[in-house]
Coordinates of C-alpha atoms in Angstrom, one line a residue:
M1 CA 0.0 0.2 0.0
P2 CA 1.3 3.3 -0.6
C3 CA 3.9 5.0 2.1
P4 CA 1.7 7.1 4.4
A5 CA 4.2 9.4 5.3
C6 CA 5.5 10.5 2.0
G7 CA 2.2 9.6 -0.2
G8 CA 4.4 7.2 -2.3
K9 CA 6.0 10.3 -3.7
Q10 CA 9.5 8.7 -1.7
V11 CA 10.6 11.9 -0.4
A12 CA 9.1 13.7 2.6
S13 CA 9.2 17.6 3.8
C14 CA 12.5 18.5 5.9
S15 CA 12.1 18.5 9.6
T16 CA 14.9 21.0 10.8
C17 CA 13.6 23.6 8.5
E18 CA 10.2 22.4 8.2
G19 CA 10.2 22.3 4.2
V20 CA 11.3 25.9 3.4
G21 CA 14.7 25.3 2.9
K22 CA 15.9 27.9 5.2
F23 CA 16.2 28.1 9.2
R24 CA 16.8 31.6 11.0
N25 CA 20.3 31.8 13.1
P26 CA 19.3 32.7 16.6
R27 CA 23.1 33.8 17.4
T28 CA 23.1 36.5 14.0
N29 CA 18.7 36.5 13.3
R30 CA 19.4 35.9 10.1
L31 CA 18.1 33.4 7.4
N32 CA 20.7 30.8 6.7
K33 CA 20.3 28.3 3.8
C34 CA 19.2 24.7 5.8
K35 CA 21.9 21.6 5.5
A36 CA 19.9 18.8 6.3
C37 CA 17.5 19.2 2.7
K38 CA 20.2 21.3 1.2
A39 CA 18.0 24.1 0.5
S40 CA 15.7 22.5 -1.1
G41 CA 12.8 21.4 1.6
L42 CA 12.7 17.6 0.6
V43 CA 14.6 14.4 1.9
D44 CA 14.6 11.2 1.5
C45 CA 12.0 9.0 3.2
R46 CA 13.0 6.8 5.7
T47 CA 9.5 5.1 6.3
C48 CA 9.2 3.5 3.0
D49 CA 13.4 3.0 2.9
E50 CA 12.9 5.1 -0.6
S51 CA 10.3 2.9 -2.3
G52 CA 7.1 4.8 -2.3
R53 CA 5.0 1.5 -0.6
V54 CA 4.9 -0.1 2.7
S55 CA 3.0 -3.4 4.3
C56 CA -0.5 -3.5 4.4
R57 CA -1.4 -2.8 8.2
A58 CA -4.9 -4.7 8.0
C59 CA -3.6 -7.8 7.1
G60 CA 0.2 -7.7 8.0
G61 CA 1.5 -7.6 4.4
G62 CA -0.1 -11.2 3.6
G63 CA -3.0 -9.9 1.8
H64 CA -5.6 -12.1 4.2
Q65 CA -7.5 -11.4 7.1
L66 CA -9.7 -13.6 9.6
A67 CA -13.5 -12.2 10.0
W68 CA -16.5 -13.5 11.6
L69 CA -20.1 -14.0 9.6
A70 CA -23.3 -13.6 12.0
Y71 CA -26.1 -14.4 11.0
T72 CA -30.0 -15.1 12.8
E73 CA -32.0 -18.2 12.5
S74 CA -36.0 -18.7 13.0
R75 CA -38.6 -20.8 12.5
T76 CA -41.9 -21.0 10.6
R77 CA -44.5 -23.5 10.4
R78 CA -46.1 -23.9 6.9
V79 CA -49.4 -26.0 6.0
G80 CA -50.2 -27.0 2.6
I81 CA -54.1 -28.0 1.6
H82 CA -54.5 -30.5 -1.4
P83 CA -57.3 -29.7 -3.1
A84 CA -56.7 -25.7 -2.1
N85 CA -60.1 -24.2 -1.0
N86 CA -61.4 -27.4 0.1
P87 CA -64.5 -27.0 1.9
I88 CA -63.6 -29.8 4.2
A89 CA -60.8 -27.8 5.2
V90 CA -63.0 -24.3 5.8
A91 CA -65.3 -26.7 7.8
H92 CA -62.4 -27.8 10.3
H93 CA -60.4 -25.1 11.0
R94 CA -58.1 -27.1 13.0
L95 CA -56.6 -28.5 9.9
R96 CA -55.2 -24.9 8.8
E97 CA -53.7 -24.7 12.2
P98 CA -49.8 -24.0 11.6
R99 CA -48.9 -27.0 14.1
I100 CA -48.1 -31.1 14.0
L101 CA -51.2 -32.4 14.1
A102 CA -52.3 -35.0 17.3
P103 CA -54.8 -37.5 17.2
Q104 CA -57.7 -35.6 18.7
D105 CA -57.8 -33.4 15.3
V106 CA -58.5 -35.2 13.1
A107 CA -60.5 -38.2 14.9
A108 CA -63.5 -36.9 12.8
F109 CA -61.5 -38.6 10.1
S110 CA -60.5 -41.6 8.2
V111 CA -56.4 -41.3 8.4
E112 CA -55.3 -43.0 5.3
T113 CA -51.4 -41.9 5.5
D114 CA -49.7 -40.0 8.1
V115 CA -45.7 -40.4 8.0
Y116 CA -43.3 -37.8 9.9
A117 CA -39.6 -37.4 10.0
N118 CA -37.4 -35.0 11.6
G119 CA -36.3 -33.7 8.3
P120 CA -37.7 -33.7 4.6
L121 CA -39.8 -36.8 4.1
P122 CA -38.2 -40.0 2.4
P123 CA -39.7 -40.0 -1.1
D124 CA -40.0 -43.8 0.0
G125 CA -43.3 -45.3 1.0
L126 CA -45.0 -42.5 -0.5
S127 CA -47.8 -43.1 -3.4
P128 CA -47.0 -41.0 -6.7
E129 CA -49.5 -39.0 -5.8
S130 CA -48.5 -37.8 -2.2
R131 CA -44.6 -38.1 -3.2
A132 CA -45.6 -34.9 -5.8
I133 CA -47.4 -32.9 -2.9
V134 CA -44.2 -33.3 -0.8
Q135 CA -42.1 -32.4 -3.7
R136 CA -43.9 -29.4 -4.3
E137 CA -44.1 -28.1 -1.0
L138 CA -40.0 -28.8 -0.3
A139 CA -39.6 -26.9 -3.7
A140 CA -41.0 -24.1 -2.7
L141 CA -37.9 -24.0 -0.3
D142 CA -35.1 -21.7 -0.8
D143 CA -31.8 -23.7 -0.6
R144 CA -29.4 -21.4 0.1
Q145 CA -31.3 -19.2 3.3
E146 CA -34.2 -22.1 4.2
R147 CA -34.1 -26.0 5.4
A148 CA -37.0 -28.3 6.4
I149 CA -36.2 -29.5 10.2
R150 CA -39.4 -31.6 10.4
Q151 CA -42.5 -32.6 8.2
Q152 CA -45.5 -34.8 8.2
Y153 CA -47.7 -35.4 5.6
T154 CA -51.0 -36.9 6.6
C155 CA -53.8 -38.1 4.0
L156 CA -57.4 -37.6 5.7
A157 CA -60.6 -39.5 4.2
V158 CA -63.9 -38.2 5.7
V159 CA -68.0 -38.7 4.0
R160 CA -69.4 -35.3 3.0
R161 CA -72.7 -34.1 2.3
K162 CA -74.0 -31.4 0.1
V163 CA -77.4 -29.8 2.0
T164 CA -79.3 -27.2 -0.3
Y165 CA -82.1 -25.2 1.6
Q166 CA -84.5 -21.7 0.6
M167 CA -85.0 -18.5 2.3
C168 CA -85.2 -15.3 1.4
G169 CA -86.1 -15.5 -2.4
T170 CA -82.4 -17.7 -2.5
S171 CA -80.8 -21.0 -2.2
G172 CA -78.0 -22.1 -1.0
T173 CA -75.6 -25.1 -0.7
V174 CA -73.8 -26.4 2.6
E175 CA -70.7 -28.7 3.0
I176 CA -71.3 -31.0 6.0
S177 CA -68.8 -33.5 6.9
R178 CA -69.5 -36.2 9.2
S179 CA -70.5 -35.9 13.2
P180 CA -69.9 -33.8 14.9
V181 CA -71.4 -31.2 12.3
T182 CA -69.3 -28.7 11.3
G183 CA -70.6 -25.2 9.6
D184 CA -69.8 -24.2 5.9
A185 CA -69.0 -20.0 5.8
R186 CA -68.5 -19.8 2.4
R187 CA -70.2 -16.7 1.0
A188 CA -72.3 -19.3 -1.2
A189 CA -73.4 -21.4 1.7
T190 CA -74.5 -18.2 4.0
E191 CA -75.9 -15.7 1.1
P192 CA -79.7 -16.6 1.8
I193 CA -78.9 -16.3 5.5
R194 CA -77.1 -13.1 4.7
R195 CA -80.2 -11.4 2.9
R196 CA -82.4 -12.1 5.5
L197 CA -80.1 -10.6 8.1
I198 CA -80.2 -7.6 5.7
L199 CA -83.7 -7.2 5.0
W200 CA -84.8 -8.2 8.2
P201 CA -83.9 -5.1 9.9
I202 CA -84.8 -3.0 6.7
M203 CA -88.3 -4.1 6.5
L204 CA -88.4 -3.5 10.7
A205 CA -87.3 0.3 9.7
V206 CA -89.9 0.5 6.7
L207 CA -93.1 -0.8 8.5
G208 CA -92.3 1.0 11.6
L209 CA -92.1 4.6 9.7
G210 CA -95.6 3.2 8.2
T211 CA -96.9 2.6 11.1
A212 CA -95.8 5.6 13.0
I213 CA -96.5 7.6 10.5
F214 CA -100.2 6.2 10.5
A215 CA -100.4 7.2 14.1
L216 CA -98.9 10.5 14.3
S217 CA -101.7 11.0 11.4
S218 CA -104.4 11.0 14.4
M219 CA -102.3 12.0 17.1
G220 CA -102.5 16.0 18.1
D221 CA -99.8 18.4 20.6
A222 CA -103.0 19.5 22.2
A223 CA -103.8 18.7 25.7
Y224 CA -107.2 16.9 24.1
F225 CA -105.2 14.2 23.1
A226 CA -102.4 13.4 25.8
A227 CA -105.0 10.3 26.6
S228 CA -105.1 9.4 22.9
N229 CA -101.4 9.8 22.3
H230 CA -100.5 7.4 24.9
A231 CA -102.8 4.8 23.8
M232 CA -101.4 5.5 20.1
S233 CA -97.7 5.0 21.4
L234 CA -98.4 2.1 23.3
L235 CA -100.2 0.2 20.0
W236 CA -97.5 1.5 17.9
L237 CA -94.9 -0.3 20.6
G238 CA -96.9 -3.3 20.4
A239 CA -97.0 -3.5 16.4
M240 CA -93.6 -2.9 16.4
L241 CA -93.0 -5.8 18.4
L242 CA -95.6 -8.0 16.7
S243 CA -94.1 -7.4 13.5
I244 CA -90.5 -8.9 14.5
P245 CA -91.7 -12.5 14.0
W246 CA -94.0 -12.4 11.5
I247 CA -91.3 -10.5 9.1
G248 CA -88.6 -13.4 10.0
G249 CA -91.0 -16.0 9.3
L250 CA -91.9 -14.5 6.3
L251 CA -88.6 -14.3 5.0
R252 CA -87.7 -17.8 6.3
A253 CA -91.0 -19.3 3.7
W254 CA -90.0 -16.6 1.1
R255 CA -88.7 -19.1 -1.5
P256 CA -87.8 -18.5 -4.8
V257 CA -90.1 -16.7 -7.6
L258 CA -92.3 -15.5 -4.7
R259 CA -93.0 -19.0 -3.5
I260 CA -94.2 -19.0 0.5
R261 CA -94.0 -22.0 2.0
G262 CA -93.2 -23.2 5.4
V263 CA -94.9 -19.9 7.4
R264 CA -95.4 -21.2 11.4
P265 CA -98.9 -20.9 13.6
L266 CA -97.3 -18.4 16.0
E267 CA -96.0 -16.4 13.0
I268 CA -99.1 -16.1 11.7
G269 CA -101.0 -15.0 14.8
A270 CA -98.3 -12.1 15.3
A271 CA -99.1 -10.9 11.8
F272 CA -103.0 -11.3 11.9
T273 CA -102.7 -9.4 15.9
W274 CA -100.5 -7.1 14.2
A275 CA -103.4 -6.5 11.5
L276 CA -105.8 -6.0 14.8
V277 CA -103.4 -3.2 16.1
L278 CA -103.6 -1.0 13.0
L279 CA -107.4 -1.4 13.2
A280 CA -107.1 0.0 16.9
I281 CA -104.7 2.4 16.3
A282 CA -107.6 3.7 13.5
L283 CA -110.6 3.5 15.6
V284 CA -108.7 5.4 18.6
G285 CA -108.2 7.8 15.5
V286 CA -111.2 8.1 14.9
I287 CA -112.8 8.0 18.5
S288 CA -110.2 11.0 19.9
R289 CA -111.5 13.1 17.3
P290 CA -112.7 16.6 18.9
E291 CA -116.4 17.9 18.0
A292 CA -117.9 21.2 18.4
R293 CA -121.0 19.7 20.5
E294 CA -118.5 19.2 23.5
I295 CA -117.1 22.5 23.6
E296 CA -120.8 23.7 24.0
E297 CA -121.6 20.8 26.7
A298 CA -118.5 22.2 28.4
L299 CA -120.2 26.1 28.0
E300 CA -123.4 25.0 29.0
A301 CA -121.3 23.0 32.3
G302 CA -119.4 26.4 33.0
D303 CA -116.6 24.5 32.4
V304 CA -114.4 26.8 30.5
G305 CA -111.3 25.4 30.7
R306 CA -112.9 21.9 29.3
A307 CA -114.3 23.7 26.4
R308 CA -110.4 25.7 25.7
V309 CA -109.4 22.3 25.7
V310 CA -111.4 21.1 23.2
L311 CA -111.1 24.2 21.3
D312 CA -107.3 23.9 20.6
A313 CA -107.8 20.3 19.3
L314 CA -110.8 21.0 17.0
L315 CA -108.2 24.1 15.6
E316 CA -105.6 21.6 15.3
R317 CA -107.8 19.3 13.3
E318 CA -109.7 21.5 11.3
G319 CA -107.8 24.9 10.9
E320 CA -109.8 28.4 11.2
S321 CA -112.9 28.4 9.6
A322 CA -116.3 30.3 9.6
S323 CA -117.3 27.3 12.0
T324 CA -114.4 27.2 14.2
R325 CA -114.2 30.9 14.9
E326 CA -117.5 31.1 15.9
I327 CA -117.6 28.5 18.3
E328 CA -113.7 30.5 19.4
D329 CA -115.6 33.9 20.3
A330 CA -118.3 31.6 22.5
V331 CA -115.2 30.5 24.6
L332 CA -113.4 33.9 24.6
M333 CA -116.0 35.2 26.1
A334 CA -116.4 33.1 28.5
E335 CA -112.9 33.5 28.9
A336 CA -113.5 37.1 29.7
D337 CA -116.2 36.9 32.1
A338 CA -113.6 34.3 34.3
V339 CA -110.3 37.1 34.5
Q340 CA -110.1 40.5 34.6
G341 CA -107.4 43.0 33.5
E342 CA -105.1 42.5 30.5
D343 CA -106.2 39.1 30.2
R344 CA -109.9 39.6 30.1
L345 CA -109.1 42.4 27.7
A346 CA -107.0 40.6 25.1
R347 CA -109.9 38.1 25.0
L348 CA -112.2 40.4 24.6
D349 CA -109.4 42.3 21.3
A350 CA -109.2 38.6 19.9
V351 CA -112.9 38.6 19.3
I352 CA -113.3 41.7 17.8
S353 CA -110.6 40.6 15.9
H354 CA -112.6 37.9 14.0
D355 CA -115.3 40.3 12.9
G356 CA -118.2 37.7 14.3
A357 CA -121.5 37.6 15.6
T358 CA -120.2 38.8 19.2
A359 CA -117.5 41.0 17.6
A360 CA -120.2 44.5 19.0
V361 CA -120.9 42.7 21.9
A362 CA -117.1 42.2 22.9
S363 CA -116.4 46.4 21.5
N364 CA -118.4 47.6 24.1
L365 CA -117.2 45.4 26.6
A366 CA -113.3 46.3 26.0
R367 CA -114.5 50.1 24.8
A368 CA -116.3 50.2 28.9
E369 CA -113.5 48.4 30.8
R370 CA -110.9 50.5 29.1
L371 CA -112.9 53.5 30.0
A372 CA -113.3 52.5 33.7
K373 CA -109.4 52.4 33.5
I374 CA -108.7 55.7 32.0
R375 CA -111.4 57.0 34.8
E376 CA -109.4 55.5 37.3
H377 CA -105.8 56.9 36.4
V378 CA -107.2 60.7 36.2
S379 CA -109.1 60.2 39.5
S380 CA -105.7 59.3 40.9
G381 CA -103.8 62.0 39.5
R382 CA -101.6 60.0 37.3
A383 CA -102.4 61.8 34.3
D384 CA -99.2 60.7 31.8
E385 CA -100.7 57.3 32.1
A386 CA -104.4 58.3 31.4
I387 CA -102.6 60.0 28.1
H388 CA -100.7 57.4 27.5
A389 CA -104.2 54.6 27.8
I390 CA -105.8 56.7 25.0
D391 CA -103.3 57.4 22.6
H392 CA -102.4 53.2 23.3
D393 CA -106.2 52.1 22.9
F394 CA -107.9 55.1 21.4
A395 CA -105.4 56.5 18.9
A396 CA -108.1 56.9 15.7
T397 CA -111.3 57.5 17.7
W398 CA -111.1 59.4 20.8
G399 CA -111.7 62.6 19.3
D400 CA -115.3 61.7 17.8
D401 CA -115.8 59.9 21.3
P402 CA -117.2 62.7 23.8
E403 CA -116.9 60.7 26.8
I404 CA -112.9 59.8 26.0
A405 CA -112.3 63.2 24.8
E406 CA -113.3 64.5 28.4
E407 CA -111.4 62.2 30.1
R408 CA -108.3 63.1 27.9
A409 CA -109.3 67.3 28.8
L410 CA -109.1 66.0 32.1
A411 CA -105.9 64.1 32.0
E412 CA -104.4 66.6 29.9
E413 CA -105.2 70.0 33.1
L414 CA -104.0 67.7 35.7
R415 CA -100.6 67.5 34.2
A416 CA -100.9 71.4 33.4
G417 CA -101.4 71.0 37.3
Q418 CA -98.4 69.8 37.7
C419 CA -96.0 71.5 35.4
S420 CA -93.6 73.8 37.0
D421 CA -93.4 76.8 34.2
D422 CA -96.5 78.6 32.4
P423 CA -94.9 77.1 28.9
C424 CA -95.6 73.8 30.1
R425 CA -99.2 74.9 31.7
L426 CA -100.3 76.8 28.6
I427 CA -99.1 73.6 26.2
A428 CA -101.6 71.4 28.5
R429 CA -104.1 74.1 28.6
R430 CA -104.4 74.0 24.9
A431 CA -104.0 70.4 24.4
A432 CA -107.0 70.0 26.9
M433 CA -109.0 72.6 25.1
R434 CA -108.1 70.9 21.7
A435 CA -109.6 67.7 23.1
R436 CA -112.5 68.9 24.8
D437 CA -113.5 73.2 23.8
T438 CA -115.4 74.7 26.6
P439 CA -115.4 78.1 27.7
A440 CA -113.4 77.4 31.5
R441 CA -110.8 75.8 28.9
A442 CA -111.1 78.8 26.6
E443 CA -110.5 81.4 29.4
A444 CA -107.6 79.3 31.3
V445 CA -105.6 79.3 27.7
T446 CA -106.3 83.4 27.3
D447 CA -105.1 84.0 30.7
L448 CA -101.9 81.9 30.7
H449 CA -101.4 83.6 27.3
D450 CA -101.7 87.2 28.0
R451 CA -99.7 86.1 31.5
L452 CA -96.6 85.0 29.2
L453 CA -96.8 87.8 26.7
G454 CA -96.6 90.6 29.8
A455 CA -93.7 88.5 31.8
L456 CA -91.9 88.7 28.7
A457 CA -92.5 92.0 27.6
I458 CA -89.1 93.8 28.1
E459 CA -90.7 96.8 28.9
R460 CA -91.6 95.8 32.3
V461 CA -88.1 96.1 33.0
P462 CA -88.2 100.4 34.4
A463 CA -84.7 101.9 32.9
E464 CA -84.0 103.5 36.0
L465 CA -83.4 100.7 38.1
A466 CA -79.9 100.2 39.1
P467 CA -77.9 97.9 37.2
A468 CA -77.5 94.8 39.6
Q469 CA -81.4 94.6 39.8
R470 CA -81.7 95.0 35.6
I471 CA -79.1 92.6 35.4
R472 CA -81.5 90.4 37.4
A473 CA -84.7 91.5 35.7
S474 CA -83.6 90.7 32.5
D475 CA -82.2 87.2 33.8
E476 CA -85.7 86.5 34.4
V477 CA -86.8 87.4 31.4
A478 CA -84.1 85.4 29.7
S479 CA -85.2 82.5 31.9
L480 CA -88.4 82.5 30.9
A481 CA -88.0 82.9 27.3
G482 CA -85.7 80.6 27.2
Q483 CA -88.1 77.7 28.9
V484 CA -91.0 78.8 25.8
L485 CA -88.3 78.2 23.2
R486 CA -87.2 75.1 24.8
S487 CA -90.6 74.1 25.3
K488 CA -92.0 74.7 21.5
L489 CA -95.2 76.1 22.4
D490 CA -97.3 76.5 19.3
D491 CA -98.1 80.0 19.9
E492 CA -96.8 82.2 17.5
A493 CA -97.0 85.8 19.3
V494 CA -95.4 83.9 22.7
V495 CA -92.7 82.5 20.8
A496 CA -91.9 85.7 18.9
A497 CA -92.2 87.8 22.2
A498 CA -89.7 85.2 23.8
T499 CA -87.3 85.5 21.3
T500 CA -86.9 89.8 21.2
A501 CA -86.5 89.0 24.8
T502 CA -83.7 86.7 24.5
A503 CA -82.3 89.1 21.5
W504 CA -82.8 92.1 24.0
V505 CA -81.3 90.6 27.3
V506 CA -78.3 89.8 25.0
D507 CA -77.9 93.4 24.6
E508 CA -78.6 94.4 27.6
R509 CA -75.9 92.0 29.2
A510 CA -73.7 93.5 26.5
A511 CA -73.9 97.3 27.5
I512 CA -72.5 96.2 31.3
A513 CA -69.5 97.4 32.0
F514 CA -66.8 95.4 34.4
L515 CA -64.9 98.8 34.5
G516 CA -66.7 100.9 37.0
A517 CA -69.6 98.1 38.3
D518 CA -69.7 97.6 42.0
L519 CA -69.4 94.7 43.5
D520 CA -73.0 93.7 43.7
T521 CA -73.6 94.5 40.3
L522 CA -70.4 92.2 39.4
R523 CA -72.3 89.6 41.4
A524 CA -75.4 89.9 39.6
F525 CA -73.6 89.4 36.4
L526 CA -71.2 86.6 37.1
P527 CA -73.2 84.8 40.1
G528 CA -69.9 82.5 40.9
I529 CA -67.4 85.5 41.6
R530 CA -66.0 85.2 45.0
E531 CA -64.5 87.9 47.2
S532 CA -60.6 86.4 48.3
T533 CA -59.8 89.8 50.0
R534 CA -61.3 93.9 50.3
N535 CA -60.1 95.2 47.4
M536 CA -60.1 91.5 45.4
A537 CA -63.0 89.3 43.8
S538 CA -62.4 86.6 41.1
V539 CA -64.1 84.5 39.0
S540 CA -63.9 80.6 37.0
L541 CA -65.6 81.3 33.8
D542 CA -65.4 78.8 30.9
G543 CA -62.3 78.8 29.7
A544 CA -61.2 81.9 31.5
E545 CA -60.2 83.0 35.0
L546 CA -60.7 86.6 35.7
F547 CA -59.6 88.7 38.9
F548 CA -61.2 92.1 39.8
N549 CA -59.3 95.1 41.5
L550 CA -62.0 97.1 43.5
D551 CA -61.0 100.3 44.7
A552 CA -62.4 101.4 48.4
K553 CA -66.2 102.3 47.5
G554 CA -66.0 98.4 46.0
Q555 CA -65.8 99.6 42.8
C556 CA -63.5 97.6 39.8
R557 CA -61.0 99.2 38.4
G558 CA -58.9 96.7 36.8
V559 CA -59.7 93.0 35.2
Y560 CA -57.0 90.4 35.0
A561 CA -57.8 87.3 32.6
V562 CA -56.3 84.2 32.1
G563 CA -56.3 80.9 30.3
P564 CA -57.0 77.7 31.9
T565 CA -54.7 75.9 33.6
N566 CA -54.1 73.3 31.4
H567 CA -53.4 75.6 28.7
R568 CA -53.4 79.3 29.5
E569 CA -54.8 80.1 25.8
L570 CA -58.3 82.8 25.9
D571 CA -59.7 81.0 22.8
A572 CA -62.4 79.7 24.9
P573 CA -66.0 79.8 22.2
F574 CA -67.7 82.0 24.3
W575 CA -65.7 83.8 27.1
S576 CA -62.7 84.6 24.1
A577 CA -60.4 87.2 24.3
D578 CA -62.4 90.0 22.4
R579 CA -65.3 88.9 24.9
I580 CA -63.9 89.5 27.7
L581 CA -62.4 92.4 26.5
A582 CA -65.7 94.0 24.6
Q583 CA -67.2 93.1 28.6
A584 CA -64.9 95.2 30.1
F585 CA -66.1 98.5 28.5
G586 CA -69.3 97.5 27.1
R587 CA -68.7 97.9 24.1
P588 CA -67.1 96.3 21.2
V589 CA -63.8 96.9 21.7
K590 CA -60.4 95.8 19.1
L591 CA -57.8 93.2 20.3
V592 CA -54.6 95.1 19.3
P593 CA -51.9 91.8 18.6
T594 CA -48.2 92.4 18.6
K595 CA -46.5 94.8 15.9
A596 CA -43.8 91.9 15.6
A597 CA -43.5 88.0 14.9
G598 CA -41.3 87.9 18.1
D599 CA -42.6 90.0 20.3
I600 CA -45.3 88.2 23.1
S601 CA -46.7 91.1 24.7
S602 CA -48.4 93.9 23.2
T603 CA -49.7 97.3 25.3
W604 CA -52.5 99.9 24.3
K605 CA -54.8 102.2 25.7
E606 CA -58.4 102.5 25.0
S607 CA -60.3 105.8 26.1
K608 CA -57.0 106.6 28.4
T609 CA -57.4 103.0 29.5
T610 CA -54.0 101.1 29.9
I611 CA -54.8 97.4 28.3
A612 CA -51.7 95.0 28.0
A613 CA -52.0 91.4 26.4
R614 CA -49.4 88.6 26.4
W615 CA -49.3 86.3 23.7
R616 CA -48.4 82.5 22.8
G617 CA -48.3 81.7 19.3
G618 CA -50.7 84.5 18.0
V619 CA -52.9 83.8 21.1
P620 CA -53.2 85.5 23.8
I621 CA -52.9 84.3 27.3
E622 CA -52.9 86.9 29.2
L623 CA -55.2 90.2 29.6
R624 CA -54.6 93.4 31.7
I625 CA -57.4 96.1 31.9
G626 CA -56.8 99.4 33.6
D627 CA -55.3 99.2 37.1
A628 CA -55.2 95.0 36.8
T629 CA -54.1 93.2 39.8
P630 CA -51.6 91.0 39.7

C-alpha cells in the first residue's frame, strides 16, 4: 500500500526547516540555507526506505485476514392443503392451524396416510400422488437460506354431503362432513342467511316508519289528545314488537319465484294480531277526534277550561274557518267573563278581530273596561298614564268619542297642574281645550297666554333700575324666554315675544361694563364670583379666570384675565379674549396684536385705559385691563 508518510512520492518534508529550505540563525537572527535538505525543503523518506510503498497494516502484508460471519435463525410452520379451497378444510379449522396434528385433531376423519420425519420426508413409501405433493412443498424452499427440520404428511378421508336450503327468495348449499357437524362459512353457503339478516331490519324500519306516520296522523299536540297519544304510543310499540316474528318468518318461508311455504302458526298469529293493532290505531284516531258538541256542553256546564282544551284540539284538527271562529268567540267570551285586567281585554280584542256575531258586544265591553281604567288614572292624578292609555287604545277614535275626549281633557288639565313653568302649563291647557273645548278651558288658555306675553315684555324692566336690579330682572325675562323656546310652544305671539326678549337680554348684558361696576353688579352678572380679599374678587368661567381689582368704594378699577391652567390660552368659544375685552368696556373693543413676530406682549390704550396683552403662538394668554392686579 502507498506509504502514509510520503504518499508514495519517496520524499518527505524536511523536519529541520519544516520544508522551507531556510532557517533563522538564533545568534545572528539571519536566514541561513538548511544543510539537511540542501535548501530544497525535501529529504528521502525513511518510513518506506525510498520505495514509496509499505506493507498493509490490516493483513500484516499477507493479503488475508480472519473475519467472523453472524446470522440469525427463525422457524416457520407452513401448512399446505390439497386440493386448495377444500370445503372440508374450511369446516374443520384445526386443519389450517400451523402445527403438528395430534390424534384428537383428526378424530372425525379416516387417516389413510400419516408419515412424520425430523427433516424432509423420504420419498420411499409414498404413493406417486403423495410424493408429488411433498416434493412440491419442498421445492418452495430456498436452498440457500431455508431447510426443512421437520415434516408431516397426512392423507385424510371423510364422508361429505351437500345440503341445499331456500330462504329469502334464494337458495344456498352447505358442505357437511361426518360428526360432529360443522358449519360452512363460504358466501355461497350463507347468502340466504346473510340476505335475511339485511332485509329483516330494513323491513322492520320501513314498516315501523309507516305505522308511526299512520299513528301520528291521528295524534295531536293539544292537551285534549294526551290520553289518545299515550294509547297510540303503546299500540305502535305493540305493533313493532309483533312485526318482528312475522317478518322474520315471512322471510324464512320465502322461496324463489315468490313462493311462500313453511310459515309457522305462531308467526301467523303475530301477523293477525299486528293487523288488529293497526285497526285499533285507526279506531282510537276516530274516537279521539274533537267535536263542537263537546265545547257547547262544556260551556253549558260552566267548565270553561274543558271548553278551551277541546277548542285547541278542534283548531289543530280543522284549522281556522267561519264555524270554528264562531265557536272560538263563544269560548273567548266565556274566558273573558272569568278573568280581569289585561287578560280580559286580550280575549275581548281577539273576539273583535274575528268580526263575528259577538264582535259588537265584545267591542262595547272592551271600551267600557278601558274607559273605566282611564277614569281611574284621572281620578288618581296619573295624567301621563291616562294619556298613554288613550293614545294606545283609542288613538284613532278618541276625538269622536265625547266621553273619552273629556277624560283626555281632564288628564291634560292634571298635567298642567303638575307643570313647573307657564309654557308647560299653556301647552297642557291648549291640549285640554283641543280635546274638549269649553268656555272655562278657553278662558284659562287666554289668561296664560296674556300672562306669558306680559312676563316677556321688555318694557316691564324700568330703565331707572340700578344695574344689579336690571341684570336680575333681565335674567328673569331670559329664563322665561328660554323655557318658551325649549318647550316648542305652538303660539306665534308668545314665541315671537320670547325671541325678542332673548335678543334684548343679550344686548342688555353686552352693555354692562366691568370697569366701574360695583361688587353687587358683578355678582348679579357673574353669580359665581367670589371675594378673596377686600380689594379683590375672582370668578372661574368656561375657558378663563377673571380677577377684579376693587377700590375702597367697592368699584372695579381693573380686570386681569388668564386662560385655564391646562393651556393658558384665552380661546374659549364664548369667553374669548375679544369677549372679555368687550365686556370690560360694555362695548366692542378691538384687540391689538403684537407688532413683530417675535414679540410676546402688546400694550395700547382704549379711552385712556391701559390694556396689556401677552401672547403665545399668536393667541392671547393674559389680559390686563386698567388697574389690574396681579
